[in-house]
Short mmCIF file of N, CA, C and O in Angstrom, two decimals:
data_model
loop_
_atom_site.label_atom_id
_atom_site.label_comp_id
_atom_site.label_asym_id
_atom_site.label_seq_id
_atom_site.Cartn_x
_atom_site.Cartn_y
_atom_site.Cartn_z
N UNK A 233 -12.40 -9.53 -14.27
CA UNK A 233 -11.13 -9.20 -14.88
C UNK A 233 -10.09 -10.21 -14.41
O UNK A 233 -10.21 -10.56 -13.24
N UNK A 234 -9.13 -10.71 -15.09
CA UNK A 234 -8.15 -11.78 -15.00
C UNK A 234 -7.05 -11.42 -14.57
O UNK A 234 -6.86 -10.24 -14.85
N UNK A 235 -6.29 -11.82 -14.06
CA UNK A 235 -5.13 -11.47 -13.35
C UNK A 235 -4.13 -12.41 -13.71
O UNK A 235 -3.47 -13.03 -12.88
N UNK A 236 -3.97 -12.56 -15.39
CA UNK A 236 -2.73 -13.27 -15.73
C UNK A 236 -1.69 -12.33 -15.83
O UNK A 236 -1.70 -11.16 -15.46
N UNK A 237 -0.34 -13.29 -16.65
CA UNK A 237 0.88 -12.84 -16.60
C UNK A 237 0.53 -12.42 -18.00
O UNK A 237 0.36 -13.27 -18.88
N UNK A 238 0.39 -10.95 -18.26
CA UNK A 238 1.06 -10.02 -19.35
C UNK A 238 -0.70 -9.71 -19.81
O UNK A 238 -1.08 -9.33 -20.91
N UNK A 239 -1.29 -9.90 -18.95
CA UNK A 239 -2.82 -9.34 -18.91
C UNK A 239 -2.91 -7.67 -19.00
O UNK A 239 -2.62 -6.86 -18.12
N UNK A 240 -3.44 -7.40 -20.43
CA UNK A 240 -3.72 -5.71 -20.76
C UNK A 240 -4.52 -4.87 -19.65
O UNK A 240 -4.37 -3.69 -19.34
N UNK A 241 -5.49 -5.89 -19.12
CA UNK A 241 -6.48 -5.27 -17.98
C UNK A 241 -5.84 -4.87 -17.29
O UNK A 241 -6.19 -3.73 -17.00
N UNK A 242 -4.72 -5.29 -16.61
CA UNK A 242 -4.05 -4.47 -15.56
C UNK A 242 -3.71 -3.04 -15.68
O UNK A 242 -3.70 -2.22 -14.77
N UNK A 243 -3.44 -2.85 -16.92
CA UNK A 243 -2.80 -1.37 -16.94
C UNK A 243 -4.21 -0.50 -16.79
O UNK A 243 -4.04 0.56 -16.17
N UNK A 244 -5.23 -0.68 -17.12
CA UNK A 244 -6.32 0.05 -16.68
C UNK A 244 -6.77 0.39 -15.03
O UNK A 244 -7.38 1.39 -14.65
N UNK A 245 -6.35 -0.58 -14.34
CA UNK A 245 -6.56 -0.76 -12.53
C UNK A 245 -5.53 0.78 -12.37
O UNK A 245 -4.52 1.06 -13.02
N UNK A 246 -6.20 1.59 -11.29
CA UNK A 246 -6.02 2.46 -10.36
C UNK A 246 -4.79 2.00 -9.73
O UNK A 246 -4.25 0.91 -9.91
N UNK A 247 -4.39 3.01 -8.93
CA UNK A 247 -3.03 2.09 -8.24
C UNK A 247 -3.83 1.76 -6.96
O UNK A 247 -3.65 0.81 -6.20
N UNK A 248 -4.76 2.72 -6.87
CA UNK A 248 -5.62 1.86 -5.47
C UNK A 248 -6.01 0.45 -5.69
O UNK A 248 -5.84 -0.47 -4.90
N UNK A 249 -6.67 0.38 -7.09
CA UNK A 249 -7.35 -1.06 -7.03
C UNK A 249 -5.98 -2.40 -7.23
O UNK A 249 -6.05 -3.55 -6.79
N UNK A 250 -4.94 -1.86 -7.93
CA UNK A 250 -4.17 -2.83 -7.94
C UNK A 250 -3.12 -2.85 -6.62
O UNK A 250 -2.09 -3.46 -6.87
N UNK A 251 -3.16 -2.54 -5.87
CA UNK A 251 -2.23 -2.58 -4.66
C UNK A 251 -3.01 -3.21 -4.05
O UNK A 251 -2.45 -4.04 -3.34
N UNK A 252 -5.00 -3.21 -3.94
CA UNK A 252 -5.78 -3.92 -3.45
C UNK A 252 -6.31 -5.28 -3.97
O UNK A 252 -7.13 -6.01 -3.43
N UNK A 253 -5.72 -5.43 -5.00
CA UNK A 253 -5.78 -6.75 -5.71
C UNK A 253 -4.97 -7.60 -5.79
O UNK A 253 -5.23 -8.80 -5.87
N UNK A 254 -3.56 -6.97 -5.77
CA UNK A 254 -2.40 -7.47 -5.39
C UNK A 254 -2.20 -8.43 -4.07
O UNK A 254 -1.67 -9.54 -3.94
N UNK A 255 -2.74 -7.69 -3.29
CA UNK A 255 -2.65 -7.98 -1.39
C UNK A 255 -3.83 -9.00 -1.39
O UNK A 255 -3.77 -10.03 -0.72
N UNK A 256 -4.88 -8.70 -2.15
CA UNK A 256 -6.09 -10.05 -1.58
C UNK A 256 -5.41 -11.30 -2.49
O UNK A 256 -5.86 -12.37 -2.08
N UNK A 257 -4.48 -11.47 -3.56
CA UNK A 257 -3.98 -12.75 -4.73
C UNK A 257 -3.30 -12.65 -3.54
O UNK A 257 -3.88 -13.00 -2.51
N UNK A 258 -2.21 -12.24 -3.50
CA UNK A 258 -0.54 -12.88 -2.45
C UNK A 258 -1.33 -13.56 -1.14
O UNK A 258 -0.93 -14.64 -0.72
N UNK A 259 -2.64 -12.79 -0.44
CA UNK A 259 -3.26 -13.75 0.58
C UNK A 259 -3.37 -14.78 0.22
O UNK A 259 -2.61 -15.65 0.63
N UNK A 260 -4.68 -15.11 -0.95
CA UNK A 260 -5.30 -16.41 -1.79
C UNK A 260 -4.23 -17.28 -1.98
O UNK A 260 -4.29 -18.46 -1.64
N UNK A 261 -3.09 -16.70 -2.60
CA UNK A 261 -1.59 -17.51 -2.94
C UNK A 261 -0.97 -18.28 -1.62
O UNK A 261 -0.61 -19.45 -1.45
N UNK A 262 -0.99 -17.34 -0.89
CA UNK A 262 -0.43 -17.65 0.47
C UNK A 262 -1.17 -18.86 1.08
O UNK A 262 -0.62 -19.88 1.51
N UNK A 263 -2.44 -18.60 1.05
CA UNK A 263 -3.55 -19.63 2.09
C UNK A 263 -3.53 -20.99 0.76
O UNK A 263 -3.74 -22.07 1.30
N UNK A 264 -3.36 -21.08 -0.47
CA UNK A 264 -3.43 -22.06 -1.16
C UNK A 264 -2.14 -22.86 -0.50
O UNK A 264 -2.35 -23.68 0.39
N UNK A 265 -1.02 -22.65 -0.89
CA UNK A 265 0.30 -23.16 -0.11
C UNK A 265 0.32 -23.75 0.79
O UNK A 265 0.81 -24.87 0.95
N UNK A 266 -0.51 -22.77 1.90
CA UNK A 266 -0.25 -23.40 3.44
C UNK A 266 -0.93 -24.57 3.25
O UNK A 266 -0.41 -25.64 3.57
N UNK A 267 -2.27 -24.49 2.64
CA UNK A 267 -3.11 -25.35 2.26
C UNK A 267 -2.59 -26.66 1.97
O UNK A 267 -2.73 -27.63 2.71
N UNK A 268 -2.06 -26.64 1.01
CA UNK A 268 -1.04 -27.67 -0.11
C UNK A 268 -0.02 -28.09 1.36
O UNK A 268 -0.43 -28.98 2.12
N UNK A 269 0.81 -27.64 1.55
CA UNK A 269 1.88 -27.89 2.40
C UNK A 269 1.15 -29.01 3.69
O UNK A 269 1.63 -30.07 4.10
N UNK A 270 -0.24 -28.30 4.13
CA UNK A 270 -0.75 -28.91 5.22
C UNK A 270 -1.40 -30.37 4.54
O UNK A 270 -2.03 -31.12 5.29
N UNK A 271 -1.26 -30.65 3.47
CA UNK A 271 -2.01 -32.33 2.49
C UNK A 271 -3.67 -31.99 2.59
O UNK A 271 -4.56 -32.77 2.96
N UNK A 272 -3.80 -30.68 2.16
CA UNK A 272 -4.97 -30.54 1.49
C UNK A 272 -4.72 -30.23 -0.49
O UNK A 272 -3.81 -29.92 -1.26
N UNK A 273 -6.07 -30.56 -0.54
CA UNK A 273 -6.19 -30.58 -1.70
C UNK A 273 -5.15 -29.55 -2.84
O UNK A 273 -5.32 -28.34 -2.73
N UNK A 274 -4.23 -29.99 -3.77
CA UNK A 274 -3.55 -29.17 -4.56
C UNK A 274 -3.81 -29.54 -5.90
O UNK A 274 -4.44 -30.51 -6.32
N UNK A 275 -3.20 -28.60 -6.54
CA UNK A 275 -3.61 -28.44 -7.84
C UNK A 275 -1.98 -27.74 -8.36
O UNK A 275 -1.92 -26.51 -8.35
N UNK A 276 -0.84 -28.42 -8.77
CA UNK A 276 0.22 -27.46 -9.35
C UNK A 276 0.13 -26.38 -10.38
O UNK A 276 0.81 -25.38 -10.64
N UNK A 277 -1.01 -26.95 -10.90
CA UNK A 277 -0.90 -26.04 -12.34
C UNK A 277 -1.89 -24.58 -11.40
O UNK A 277 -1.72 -23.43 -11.80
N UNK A 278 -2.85 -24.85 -10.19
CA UNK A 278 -3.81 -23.82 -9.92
C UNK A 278 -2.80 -22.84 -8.71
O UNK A 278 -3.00 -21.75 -8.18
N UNK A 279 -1.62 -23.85 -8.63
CA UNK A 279 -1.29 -23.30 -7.20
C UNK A 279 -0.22 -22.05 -8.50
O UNK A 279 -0.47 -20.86 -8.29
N UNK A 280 0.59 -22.26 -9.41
CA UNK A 280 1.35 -21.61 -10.59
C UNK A 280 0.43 -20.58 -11.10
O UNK A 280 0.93 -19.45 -11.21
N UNK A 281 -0.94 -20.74 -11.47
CA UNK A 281 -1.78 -19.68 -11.55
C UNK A 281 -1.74 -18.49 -10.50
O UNK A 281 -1.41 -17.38 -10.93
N UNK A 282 -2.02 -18.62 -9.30
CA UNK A 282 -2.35 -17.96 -8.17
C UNK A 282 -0.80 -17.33 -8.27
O UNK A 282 -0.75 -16.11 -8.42
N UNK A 283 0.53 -18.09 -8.19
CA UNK A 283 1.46 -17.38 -8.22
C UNK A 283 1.70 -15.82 -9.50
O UNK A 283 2.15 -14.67 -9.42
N UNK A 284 1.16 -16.60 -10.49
CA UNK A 284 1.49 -15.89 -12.30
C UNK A 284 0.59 -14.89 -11.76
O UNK A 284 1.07 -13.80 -12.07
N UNK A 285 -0.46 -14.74 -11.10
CA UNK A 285 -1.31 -13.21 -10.79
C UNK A 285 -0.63 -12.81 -9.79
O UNK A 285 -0.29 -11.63 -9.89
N UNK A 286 -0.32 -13.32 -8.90
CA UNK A 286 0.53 -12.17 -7.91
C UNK A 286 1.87 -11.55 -8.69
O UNK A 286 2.10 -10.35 -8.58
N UNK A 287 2.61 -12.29 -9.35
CA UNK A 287 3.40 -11.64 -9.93
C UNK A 287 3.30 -10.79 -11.13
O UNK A 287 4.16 -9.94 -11.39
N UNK A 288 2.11 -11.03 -11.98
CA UNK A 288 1.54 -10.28 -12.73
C UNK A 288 1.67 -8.38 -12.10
O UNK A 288 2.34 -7.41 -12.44
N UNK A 289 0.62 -8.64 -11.03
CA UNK A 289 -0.06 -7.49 -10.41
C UNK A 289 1.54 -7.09 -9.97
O UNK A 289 2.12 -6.22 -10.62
N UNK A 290 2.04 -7.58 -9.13
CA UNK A 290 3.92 -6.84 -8.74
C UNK A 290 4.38 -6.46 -9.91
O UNK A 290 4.79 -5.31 -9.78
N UNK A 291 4.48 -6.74 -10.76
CA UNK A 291 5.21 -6.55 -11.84
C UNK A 291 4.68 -5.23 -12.24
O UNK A 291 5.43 -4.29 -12.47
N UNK A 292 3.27 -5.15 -12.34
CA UNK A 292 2.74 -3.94 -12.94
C UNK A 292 3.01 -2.46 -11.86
O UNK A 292 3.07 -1.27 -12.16
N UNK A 293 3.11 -3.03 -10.73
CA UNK A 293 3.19 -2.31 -9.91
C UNK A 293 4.37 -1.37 -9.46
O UNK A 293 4.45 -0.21 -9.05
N UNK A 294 5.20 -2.35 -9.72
CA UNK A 294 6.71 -1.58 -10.35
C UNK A 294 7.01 -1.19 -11.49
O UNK A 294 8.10 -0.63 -11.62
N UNK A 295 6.09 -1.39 -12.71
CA UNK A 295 6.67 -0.56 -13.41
C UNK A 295 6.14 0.40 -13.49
O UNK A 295 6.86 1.28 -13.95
N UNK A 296 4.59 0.87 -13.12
CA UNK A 296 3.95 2.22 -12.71
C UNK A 296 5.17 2.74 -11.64
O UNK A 296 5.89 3.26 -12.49
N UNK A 297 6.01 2.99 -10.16
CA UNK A 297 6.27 3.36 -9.86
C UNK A 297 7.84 3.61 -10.79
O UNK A 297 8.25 4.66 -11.28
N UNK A 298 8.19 2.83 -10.80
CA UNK A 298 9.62 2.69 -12.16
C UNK A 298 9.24 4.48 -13.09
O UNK A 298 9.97 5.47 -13.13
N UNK A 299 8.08 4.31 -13.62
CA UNK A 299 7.75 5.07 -14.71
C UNK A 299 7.00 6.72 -14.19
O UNK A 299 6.57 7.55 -14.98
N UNK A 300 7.02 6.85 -12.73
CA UNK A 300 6.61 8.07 -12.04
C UNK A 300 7.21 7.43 -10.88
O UNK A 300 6.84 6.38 -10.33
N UNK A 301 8.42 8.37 -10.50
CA UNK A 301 9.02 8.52 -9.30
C UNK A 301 8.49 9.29 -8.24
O UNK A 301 9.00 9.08 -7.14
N UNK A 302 7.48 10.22 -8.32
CA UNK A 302 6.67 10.76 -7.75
C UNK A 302 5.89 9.80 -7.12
O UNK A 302 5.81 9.88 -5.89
N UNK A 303 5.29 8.91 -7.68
CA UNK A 303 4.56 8.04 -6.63
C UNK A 303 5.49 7.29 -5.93
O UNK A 303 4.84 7.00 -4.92
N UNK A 304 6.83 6.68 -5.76
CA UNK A 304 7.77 6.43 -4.99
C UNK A 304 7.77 7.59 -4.02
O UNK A 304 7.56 7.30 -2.84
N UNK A 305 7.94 8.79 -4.30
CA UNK A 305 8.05 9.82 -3.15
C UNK A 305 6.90 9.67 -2.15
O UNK A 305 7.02 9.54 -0.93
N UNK A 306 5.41 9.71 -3.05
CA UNK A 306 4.65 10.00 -2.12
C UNK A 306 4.42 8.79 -1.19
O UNK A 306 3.82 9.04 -0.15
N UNK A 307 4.87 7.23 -1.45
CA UNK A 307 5.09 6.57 -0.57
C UNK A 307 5.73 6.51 0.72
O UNK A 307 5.49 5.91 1.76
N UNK A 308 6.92 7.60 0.21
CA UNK A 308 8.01 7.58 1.32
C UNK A 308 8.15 8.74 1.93
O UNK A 308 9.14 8.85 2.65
N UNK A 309 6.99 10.19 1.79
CA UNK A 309 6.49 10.70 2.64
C UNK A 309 5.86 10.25 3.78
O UNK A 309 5.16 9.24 3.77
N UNK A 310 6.12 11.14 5.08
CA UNK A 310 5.39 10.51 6.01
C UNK A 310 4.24 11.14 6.13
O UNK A 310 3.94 12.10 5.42
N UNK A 311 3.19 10.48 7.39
CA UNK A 311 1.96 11.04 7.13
C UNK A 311 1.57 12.49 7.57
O UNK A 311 0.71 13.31 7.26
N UNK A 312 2.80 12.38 8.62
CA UNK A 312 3.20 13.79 9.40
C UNK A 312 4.88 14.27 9.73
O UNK A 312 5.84 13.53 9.52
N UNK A 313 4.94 15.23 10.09
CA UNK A 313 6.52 15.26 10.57
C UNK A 313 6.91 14.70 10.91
O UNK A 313 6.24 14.55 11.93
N UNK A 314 8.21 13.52 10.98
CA UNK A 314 9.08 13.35 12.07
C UNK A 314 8.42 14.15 13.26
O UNK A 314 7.60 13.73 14.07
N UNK A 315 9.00 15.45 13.17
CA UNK A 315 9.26 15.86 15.03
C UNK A 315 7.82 16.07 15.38
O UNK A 315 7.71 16.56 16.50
N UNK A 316 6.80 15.89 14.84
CA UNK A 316 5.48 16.04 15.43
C UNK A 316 5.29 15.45 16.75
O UNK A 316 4.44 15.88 17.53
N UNK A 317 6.30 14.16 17.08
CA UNK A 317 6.11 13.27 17.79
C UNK A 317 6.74 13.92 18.93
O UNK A 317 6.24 14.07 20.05
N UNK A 318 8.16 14.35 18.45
CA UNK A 318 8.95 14.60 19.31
C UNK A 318 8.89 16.52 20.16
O UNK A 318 9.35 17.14 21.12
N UNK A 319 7.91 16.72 18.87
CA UNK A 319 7.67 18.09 19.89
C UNK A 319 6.62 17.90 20.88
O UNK A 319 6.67 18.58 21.90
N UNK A 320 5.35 16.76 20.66
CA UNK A 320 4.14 16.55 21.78
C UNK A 320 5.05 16.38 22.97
O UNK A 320 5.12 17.11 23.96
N UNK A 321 5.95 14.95 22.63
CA UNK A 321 6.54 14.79 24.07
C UNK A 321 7.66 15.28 24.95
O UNK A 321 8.06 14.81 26.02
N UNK A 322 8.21 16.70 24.03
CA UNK A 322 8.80 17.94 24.96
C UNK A 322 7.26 18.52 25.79
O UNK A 322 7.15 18.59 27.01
N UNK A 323 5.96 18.96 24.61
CA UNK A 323 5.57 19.44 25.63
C UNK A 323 4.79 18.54 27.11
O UNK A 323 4.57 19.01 28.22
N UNK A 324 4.58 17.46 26.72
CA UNK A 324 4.45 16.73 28.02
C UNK A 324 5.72 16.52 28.79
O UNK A 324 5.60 16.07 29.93
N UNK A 325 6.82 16.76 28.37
CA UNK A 325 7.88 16.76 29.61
C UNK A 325 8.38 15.82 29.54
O UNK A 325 9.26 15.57 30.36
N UNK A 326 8.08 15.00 28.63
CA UNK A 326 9.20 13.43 28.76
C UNK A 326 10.52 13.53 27.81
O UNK A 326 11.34 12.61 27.78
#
């Protein structure tokens, strides 16, 4: 599956698989750059590719959360209470 800019496949990806597809392109993107920057081998038009899929996949990614604010919430739930923390370490005494 392709990971261009305005690619239909995306809207089919899970938000698992595209948050996980997202993060391995922005790496690939990332390590091409350093790559390039360090006078290894570049390619402008391949290094603009690698960018057009990371921004592809962001793009989609906000507008799934844009379009269910609920998955914004459940991001910004925590995994536990706040005071979960802060009641262990009343009862240890600190």
């Amino acid at each position: 599956m392709s990971v261009l800019p305005g690619d239909d496949a995306l809207s089919e990806l899970t938000m698992a698989d595209l948050r996980a597809r997202r993060a391995d392109a922005r790496r690939g993107a990332e390590l091409a750059h350093l790559r390039a920057r360090q006078g290894g081998p570049s390619d402008a038009g391949s290094l603009a590719a690698l960018d057009g899929g990371v921004e592809a996949l962001t793009d989609e990614l906000i507008a799934r959360y844009a379009a269910d604010l609920g998955l914004v919430d459940s991001l910004l739930e925590p995994a536990y209470p706040a005071n979960v923390s802060n009641a262990a370490a009343r009862k240890d005494g600190r």
